[in-house]
Amino acid sequence: MAYFDAASAAPLHPVARQALLASLDDGWADPARLYREGRKARMLLDAAREAAAEAVGCRADEMVFTPSGTRAVHTGVAGALAGRRRTGRHLIVSAVEHSSVLHSAEVFEAAGGTVDRVAVGRGGAVDAAGYSAALRADTALAVLQSANHEVGTVQPVAEVAGICRAAGVPLLVDAAQSLGWGPVEGDWSLLTASAHKWGGPSGVGLLVVRKGVRFAAQGPVDERESGRAAGFENIPAIVAAVASLRAVRAGADQEAVRLRELTARIRTRVPELVPDVEVVGDARRRLPGIVTFSCLYVDGEALLHELDRAGFSVSSGSSCTSSTLTPSHVLRAMGVLSEGNVRVSLPMGVAEADVERFLDVLPGAVASVREKLGAPAPATRVRAAELVVDSLGKRCPIPVIELAKVIGEVPVGGTVRVLSDDEAARLDIPAWCEMRGQEYLGEEPAERGTAYLVRRLG
């Protein structure tokens, strides 16, 4: 089985396994106690904090360990907003942040705060000017990921950090996807990360709060981790997390070159091997191991199952999954095709032969899903130079399949009106037009659902 979902969780690094086992004997006691066992545990915890701080590029007393990366985000956002509540109740985030950030923003908004969500371009990156325009006198905090978790696009953190610093606004950077590859550049104020993204054990997060940043931890606190992460520290897991971070960093530059070549191969060859595919995300400013593409006329969940049967573990931001019938918020914000979406995120050390085998298997998997889906004959009626496709009650990608089958039945300049009550059509029909060289005219209210208008150009 080839595991291609490292952006969700990287396989446990051998060094992490060794460090975890070695520290179980000495790291089990309470590090707050003064007896011998407590002192041993404290030494392990202090050494791990020093090493982690060196890797991040901060002071050891600016870093705390949390029970997860998500908890680090929630604690960091809430604490920074509370610490600067006299400044105001305004938060800035990007439209493609991890759900942990967006959930924090929703809680803040529900409590009476205001949130600006900065848009991204089609490649998935924010324009730093968007953060500059969003800044206000009452802005308490800005948040920006270092790199996107779904499409791999690297964000202009250093530039945004400079803008925020000049305005006196702290910037929290979610570095979960990038920290294994190197420290985050720029004059940021807070940083979060998660160990299972770089091959450490799950259940360990990092939260860095620079000196001088106003911060008020929310909820019950205790004396541990500077009052910012309550509860007994999982010292063996922390030691293993930091050991794996140092290990992957040692070979990161060399491995990045190799993974960039492999992902570039996927980006180039997938559109050659599979018709009607859109490769998404910035082609240059991107993480080494992530490549994402979307396939027209394909159910994303069915494609993932087909690839799983062929021996490949991949993930998807597709709108067509059992857990959600709406497009991924990242793909929606980018305005790209969401149906049949596949994210390939290669772990460090992946075999080149596995990538080649994936490229051999993918065309057949896509073709199989398309064949199984079929394309139900659309119910149509001709109205002058306009064709109406009734796709009400049909889920993606059926509305797009029906549009594709009938576009040739109207003259050049004629229109097709697609009736759909599937939210994904709002994203997928314009994306199809972009890929197929047709003109998307917009949407109109219909008696049921929404009418999407497409003009045939050729």
XYZ file of C-alpha atoms in Angstrom:
458
model
C 0.000 0.000 0.000
C 1.419 3.402 -1.012
C 0.561 6.108 1.519
C 0.102 9.452 -0.277
C -1.684 11.475 2.445
C 1.215 12.937 4.437
C -0.471 16.364 4.580
C -3.087 14.797 6.869
C -0.609 12.851 8.994
C 2.930 11.807 8.159
C 4.037 8.260 9.049
C 5.806 8.044 12.407
C 9.476 8.810 11.826
C 11.916 6.084 12.952
C 13.718 8.629 15.139
C 10.407 9.535 16.800
C 9.765 5.876 17.564
C 13.229 5.463 19.092
C 12.941 8.632 21.161
C 9.455 7.698 22.367
C 10.565 4.276 23.590
C 13.756 5.619 25.170
C 11.955 8.387 27.084
C 9.200 6.152 28.485
C 11.504 5.022 31.285
C 12.601 8.512 32.384
C 9.744 10.778 31.289
C 6.787 9.349 33.187
C 7.079 11.358 36.426
C 5.697 14.806 37.255
C 8.260 17.375 36.019
C 7.033 19.846 38.640
C 8.309 17.637 41.498
C 11.747 17.994 43.073
C 12.567 14.340 43.684
C 14.864 12.370 41.360
C 12.200 11.024 38.993
C 10.635 14.475 38.671
C 14.016 16.055 37.942
C 14.677 13.498 35.178
C 11.340 14.295 33.600
C 12.008 18.031 33.891
C 15.381 17.654 32.186
C 13.775 15.847 29.261
C 11.034 18.474 28.949
C 13.461 21.401 29.164
C 15.799 19.853 26.591
C 12.890 19.257 24.215
C 11.716 22.857 24.620
C 15.197 24.219 23.904
C 15.541 22.055 20.786
C 12.077 22.950 19.512
C 12.710 26.659 20.078
C 15.953 26.429 18.110
C 14.123 24.750 15.213
C 11.380 27.378 15.209
C 13.683 30.338 15.769
C 12.326 31.658 19.062
C 13.225 31.744 22.747
C 12.560 28.669 24.843
C 10.389 30.663 27.256
C 8.189 31.755 24.337
C 7.166 28.175 23.508
C 4.642 25.857 25.127
C 3.518 22.352 24.225
C -0.201 21.749 23.713
C -2.269 18.547 23.347
C -2.662 19.113 19.573
C -2.103 21.588 16.773
C -5.799 22.437 16.806
C -5.639 23.211 20.518
C -2.600 25.415 19.850
C -4.603 27.387 17.261
C -7.660 27.758 19.487
C -5.523 28.812 22.474
C -3.396 31.186 20.412
C -6.280 32.939 18.677
C -8.433 33.253 21.795
C -5.528 34.374 23.998
C -4.282 37.019 21.568
C -7.779 38.407 20.985
C -8.443 38.561 24.731
C -5.064 40.146 25.419
C -5.803 42.943 22.949
C -9.496 43.425 23.679
C -8.887 47.077 24.612
C -7.576 47.664 21.079
C -10.723 46.294 19.487
C -12.756 43.295 18.438
C -11.648 42.825 14.834
C -9.947 39.701 13.433
C -8.424 39.121 9.986
C -8.005 35.638 8.471
C -7.563 34.326 4.945
C -10.409 32.525 3.195
C -8.327 29.320 2.926
C -7.198 28.855 6.526
C -7.380 25.478 8.223
C -10.766 24.705 9.759
C -9.322 25.168 13.268
C -8.699 28.850 12.475
C -12.071 29.306 10.814
C -13.850 27.675 13.752
C -12.040 30.038 16.132
C -13.154 32.944 13.960
C -16.762 31.733 14.045
C -16.720 31.542 17.856
C -15.272 35.056 18.037
C -17.909 36.351 15.625
C -20.711 34.706 17.591
C -19.454 36.499 20.708
C -19.804 39.889 19.033
C -16.470 40.258 17.237
C -16.061 41.122 13.556
C -14.050 39.047 11.087
C -12.627 39.937 7.677
C -11.780 36.983 5.417
C -9.153 37.955 2.852
C -9.749 36.479 -0.598
C -7.203 34.428 -2.538
C -6.380 34.193 -6.222
C -6.971 31.176 -8.424
C -3.620 29.737 -7.302
C -4.664 29.808 -3.656
C -2.393 32.614 -2.406
C -3.453 35.835 -0.728
C -2.253 39.191 -1.961
C -0.470 40.940 0.904
C -2.300 44.115 -0.115
C -5.519 42.365 0.913
C -4.304 42.189 4.508
C -3.180 45.801 4.347
C -6.623 46.867 3.141
C -8.354 44.843 5.866
C -6.402 46.408 8.747
C -8.385 48.802 10.936
C -7.786 50.841 14.041
C -9.612 48.191 16.070
C -7.849 45.154 14.571
C -6.721 42.899 17.417
C -5.160 40.024 15.467
C -4.393 38.748 11.975
C -3.927 35.061 11.074
C -2.252 33.536 8.013
C -1.151 29.984 7.288
C 2.410 29.496 6.067
C 1.244 27.078 3.351
C -2.101 25.666 2.346
C -2.981 22.193 3.534
C -5.148 21.242 0.521
C -3.256 22.562 -2.497
C 0.259 23.232 -1.132
C 0.422 26.922 -2.068
C 2.940 28.894 0.024
C 1.648 32.184 1.411
C 3.556 35.514 1.532
C 3.976 35.375 5.311
C 7.046 37.612 5.575
C 5.392 40.392 3.572
C 2.133 40.180 5.519
C 4.035 40.065 8.814
C 5.855 43.258 7.887
C 2.578 45.002 7.067
C 1.011 43.884 10.339
C 4.083 44.809 12.384
C 4.070 48.331 10.917
C 0.420 48.658 11.939
C 1.073 47.341 15.443
C -1.065 44.228 14.876
C 0.241 40.778 15.867
C 0.237 38.066 13.178
C -0.402 34.433 14.132
C 1.085 31.964 11.637
C -0.319 28.445 11.333
C 2.881 26.621 10.332
C 1.538 23.066 10.586
C 2.284 22.155 6.959
C 5.630 23.901 6.553
C 7.573 23.667 9.818
C 9.109 20.322 8.921
C 10.702 21.953 5.876
C 12.211 24.942 7.671
C 11.566 27.904 9.979
C 8.919 30.475 9.070
C 10.417 33.708 7.772
C 9.204 37.152 8.738
C 8.506 39.183 11.853
C 5.504 37.150 13.039
C 4.168 37.370 16.597
C 2.561 33.980 17.287
C 3.043 30.562 15.691
C 1.318 27.183 15.917
C 2.250 23.736 14.604
C 1.368 20.057 14.963
C 3.858 17.199 15.383
C 1.979 14.573 13.372
C 2.505 16.673 10.241
C 6.274 16.022 10.272
C 6.350 12.435 11.520
C 6.021 12.987 15.247
C 3.357 11.281 17.349
C -0.155 12.697 17.335
C -1.285 14.672 20.360
C 1.556 17.213 20.451
C 1.187 20.803 19.298
C 3.417 23.860 19.528
C 2.329 27.367 20.485
C 4.803 30.242 20.368
C 3.934 33.675 21.751
C 6.695 36.236 21.264
C 7.723 38.433 24.151
C 5.836 41.702 24.106
C 2.650 40.244 22.614
C -0.343 40.884 24.854
C -1.830 37.489 25.644
C -4.514 36.378 28.106
C -5.101 32.629 28.244
C -8.794 31.764 28.251
C -10.553 29.087 30.291
C -9.210 27.344 33.409
C -5.428 27.516 33.710
C -2.847 25.904 35.949
C 0.871 26.325 36.608
C 1.987 24.166 33.689
C 3.242 25.477 30.340
C 3.188 29.104 31.489
C -0.533 28.799 32.182
C -1.253 28.392 28.446
C -1.771 24.621 28.224
C -3.370 23.079 31.275
C -2.750 19.472 32.243
C 0.062 16.991 32.690
C 2.598 17.120 29.850
C 3.005 13.975 27.733
C 6.780 14.084 27.989
C 7.639 10.937 25.963
C 5.462 12.167 23.088
C 6.945 15.671 23.315
C 10.485 14.289 23.249
C 9.624 12.116 20.234
C 7.973 15.053 18.439
C 11.005 17.279 18.803
C 13.434 14.486 17.920
C 11.542 13.828 14.691
C 11.443 17.558 13.858
C 15.225 17.756 14.153
C 15.610 14.570 12.106
C 13.423 15.667 9.186
C 15.015 19.112 9.178
C 18.460 17.545 8.819
C 17.519 16.073 5.444
C 14.831 18.541 4.392
C 16.791 20.472 1.749
C 17.904 17.357 -0.102
C 14.508 15.633 0.164
C 12.715 18.783 -0.997
C 14.592 18.663 -4.309
C 13.596 15.040 -4.850
C 9.920 15.534 -3.913
C 9.628 18.645 -6.065
C 10.750 16.604 -9.060
C 8.203 13.877 -8.291
C 5.298 16.293 -7.790
C 6.280 18.213 -10.931
C 6.120 14.892 -12.779
C 2.584 14.324 -11.452
C 1.505 17.880 -12.308
C 2.753 17.465 -15.882
C 1.704 13.915 -16.655
C -1.760 13.709 -15.064
C -3.340 16.116 -17.621
C -1.562 14.179 -20.390
C -2.824 10.808 -19.158
C -6.351 11.778 -18.077
C -8.640 13.999 -20.158
C -10.591 16.841 -18.574
C -8.357 17.432 -15.553
C -7.491 20.696 -13.825
C -4.316 20.813 -11.732
C -4.853 23.384 -8.969
C -2.593 25.445 -6.705
C 0.333 27.734 -7.488
C 2.758 26.028 -9.875
C 5.903 27.572 -8.328
C 5.340 28.832 -4.775
C 4.380 25.531 -3.224
C 5.406 22.900 -0.696
C 7.622 20.115 -2.050
C 5.302 17.126 -1.613
C 1.736 18.252 -2.383
C -0.025 18.198 -5.754
C -3.787 18.508 -6.218
C -5.972 18.010 -9.269
C -9.686 17.764 -10.089
C -11.330 15.498 -12.676
C -14.460 16.475 -14.559
C -17.409 14.065 -14.513
C -16.041 12.140 -11.523
C -17.446 11.491 -8.065
C -14.568 12.255 -5.678
C -15.495 9.661 -3.090
C -15.826 6.919 -5.727
C -12.407 7.812 -7.157
C -10.770 7.642 -3.724
C -12.274 4.194 -3.179
C -11.055 3.074 -6.615
C -7.516 4.264 -5.831
C -7.666 2.644 -2.401
C -8.498 -0.691 -4.025
C -5.503 -0.175 -6.319
C -3.246 0.321 -3.288
C -3.036 4.115 -2.918
C -4.091 6.213 0.067
C -4.977 9.732 -1.080
C -7.397 12.391 0.144
C -9.819 14.799 -1.477
C -11.318 18.247 -1.148
C -14.121 17.233 -3.480
C -17.680 18.360 -2.947
C -18.834 14.789 -3.533
C -18.076 12.945 -0.305
C -20.254 11.225 2.219
C -19.304 13.770 4.883
C -20.273 16.892 2.956
C -22.271 17.864 -0.101
C -20.668 21.297 -0.384
C -17.296 22.061 -1.971
C -14.145 22.383 0.103
C -13.895 25.945 1.390
C -10.375 26.132 -0.065
C -11.408 25.093 -3.579
C -14.461 27.351 -3.353
C -12.330 30.360 -2.376
C -9.950 29.643 -5.282
C -12.810 29.345 -7.763
C -11.480 26.082 -9.224
C -13.120 22.797 -10.140
C -14.069 20.801 -7.059
C -15.530 17.590 -8.460
C -13.304 14.520 -8.624
C -10.658 16.258 -6.515
C -7.539 14.323 -5.484
C -4.772 15.541 -3.162
C -1.514 13.629 -3.405
C 0.821 14.494 -0.514
C 4.009 12.461 -0.652
C 5.766 11.507 2.598
C 9.490 11.979 2.943
C 11.315 8.951 1.586
C 8.537 7.897 -0.788
C 9.722 5.537 -3.508
C 9.850 6.870 -7.057
C 8.461 3.523 -8.255
C 5.275 4.128 -6.229
C 4.743 7.467 -7.984
C 5.189 5.821 -11.374
C 2.748 3.077 -10.426
C 0.225 5.737 -9.344
C 0.510 7.385 -12.757
C -0.063 3.992 -14.385
C -3.139 3.251 -12.269
C -4.836 6.673 -12.284
C -6.171 6.766 -15.882
C -7.930 3.419 -15.467
C -9.345 4.430 -12.090
C -10.803 7.661 -13.475
C -12.182 5.899 -16.544
C -13.780 3.231 -14.355
C -15.536 5.811 -12.175
C -16.756 7.756 -15.188
C -18.106 4.573 -16.757
C -19.881 3.508 -13.562
C -21.427 6.952 -13.143
C -22.685 7.009 -16.661
C -24.543 10.098 -17.737
C -28.317 9.941 -17.386
C -30.082 11.314 -20.438
C -30.946 14.899 -19.533
C -34.512 16.050 -19.691
C -34.409 18.921 -22.167
C -36.720 21.241 -23.993
C -35.703 23.645 -26.740
C -36.625 27.319 -26.325
C -35.416 29.354 -29.291
C -31.582 29.241 -29.230
C -31.590 28.054 -25.620
C -31.502 24.535 -24.252
C -32.747 23.810 -20.739
C -31.129 20.945 -18.807
C -33.156 19.804 -15.817
C -30.659 18.422 -13.262
C -32.798 19.064 -10.211
C -32.323 16.409 -7.559
C -29.066 15.182 -9.097
C -25.755 15.474 -7.295
C -22.392 16.400 -8.724
C -20.905 15.628 -11.146
C -24.152 14.755 -12.985
C -25.200 18.389 -13.733
C -21.828 19.039 -15.374
C -21.950 15.756 -17.296
C -25.392 16.658 -18.648
C -24.190 20.148 -19.605
C -21.198 18.685 -21.453
C -23.382 16.238 -23.389
C -25.767 18.871 -24.757
C -23.596 21.960 -25.297
C -23.057 20.897 -28.912
C -26.796 20.832 -29.559
C -27.114 24.622 -29.441
C -25.635 26.862 -32.145
C -22.529 28.937 -31.458
C -23.784 31.905 -29.476
C -26.694 29.886 -28.123
C -27.116 29.199 -24.422
C -27.695 26.270 -22.130
C -29.625 26.832 -18.926
C -28.764 24.219 -16.284
C -31.301 23.824 -13.480
C -29.678 22.467 -10.328
C -30.292 22.426 -6.592
C -26.797 21.108 -5.774
C -24.621 23.775 -4.127
C -21.523 22.368 -5.861
C -22.880 23.434 -9.262
C -22.217 27.059 -8.308
C -18.503 26.292 -8.411
C -18.229 23.414 -10.861
C -20.185 24.852 -13.811
C -18.062 28.051 -14.038
C -14.935 25.910 -13.640
C -16.102 23.646 -16.486
C -16.622 26.704 -18.706
C -13.099 27.904 -17.916
C -11.636 24.503 -18.832
C -13.736 23.956 -21.974
C -13.570 27.475 -23.466
C -17.264 28.296 -23.019
C -18.701 31.499 -21.536
C -20.328 31.423 -18.107
C -23.055 34.064 -17.997
C -23.984 33.769 -14.331
C -26.908 32.420 -12.366
C -30.558 33.292 -11.938
C -33.216 32.266 -9.406
C -35.439 29.454 -10.641
C -38.770 28.102 -9.460
C -36.751 25.303 -7.874
C -33.024 25.516 -7.301
C -30.899 27.832 -9.442
C -30.479 28.320 -13.195
C -26.862 28.476 -14.408
C -26.424 30.058 -17.856
C -23.688 29.018 -20.282
C -23.091 30.456 -23.775
C -21.530 28.219 -26.404
C -18.433 29.830 -27.938
C -17.237 26.894 -29.996
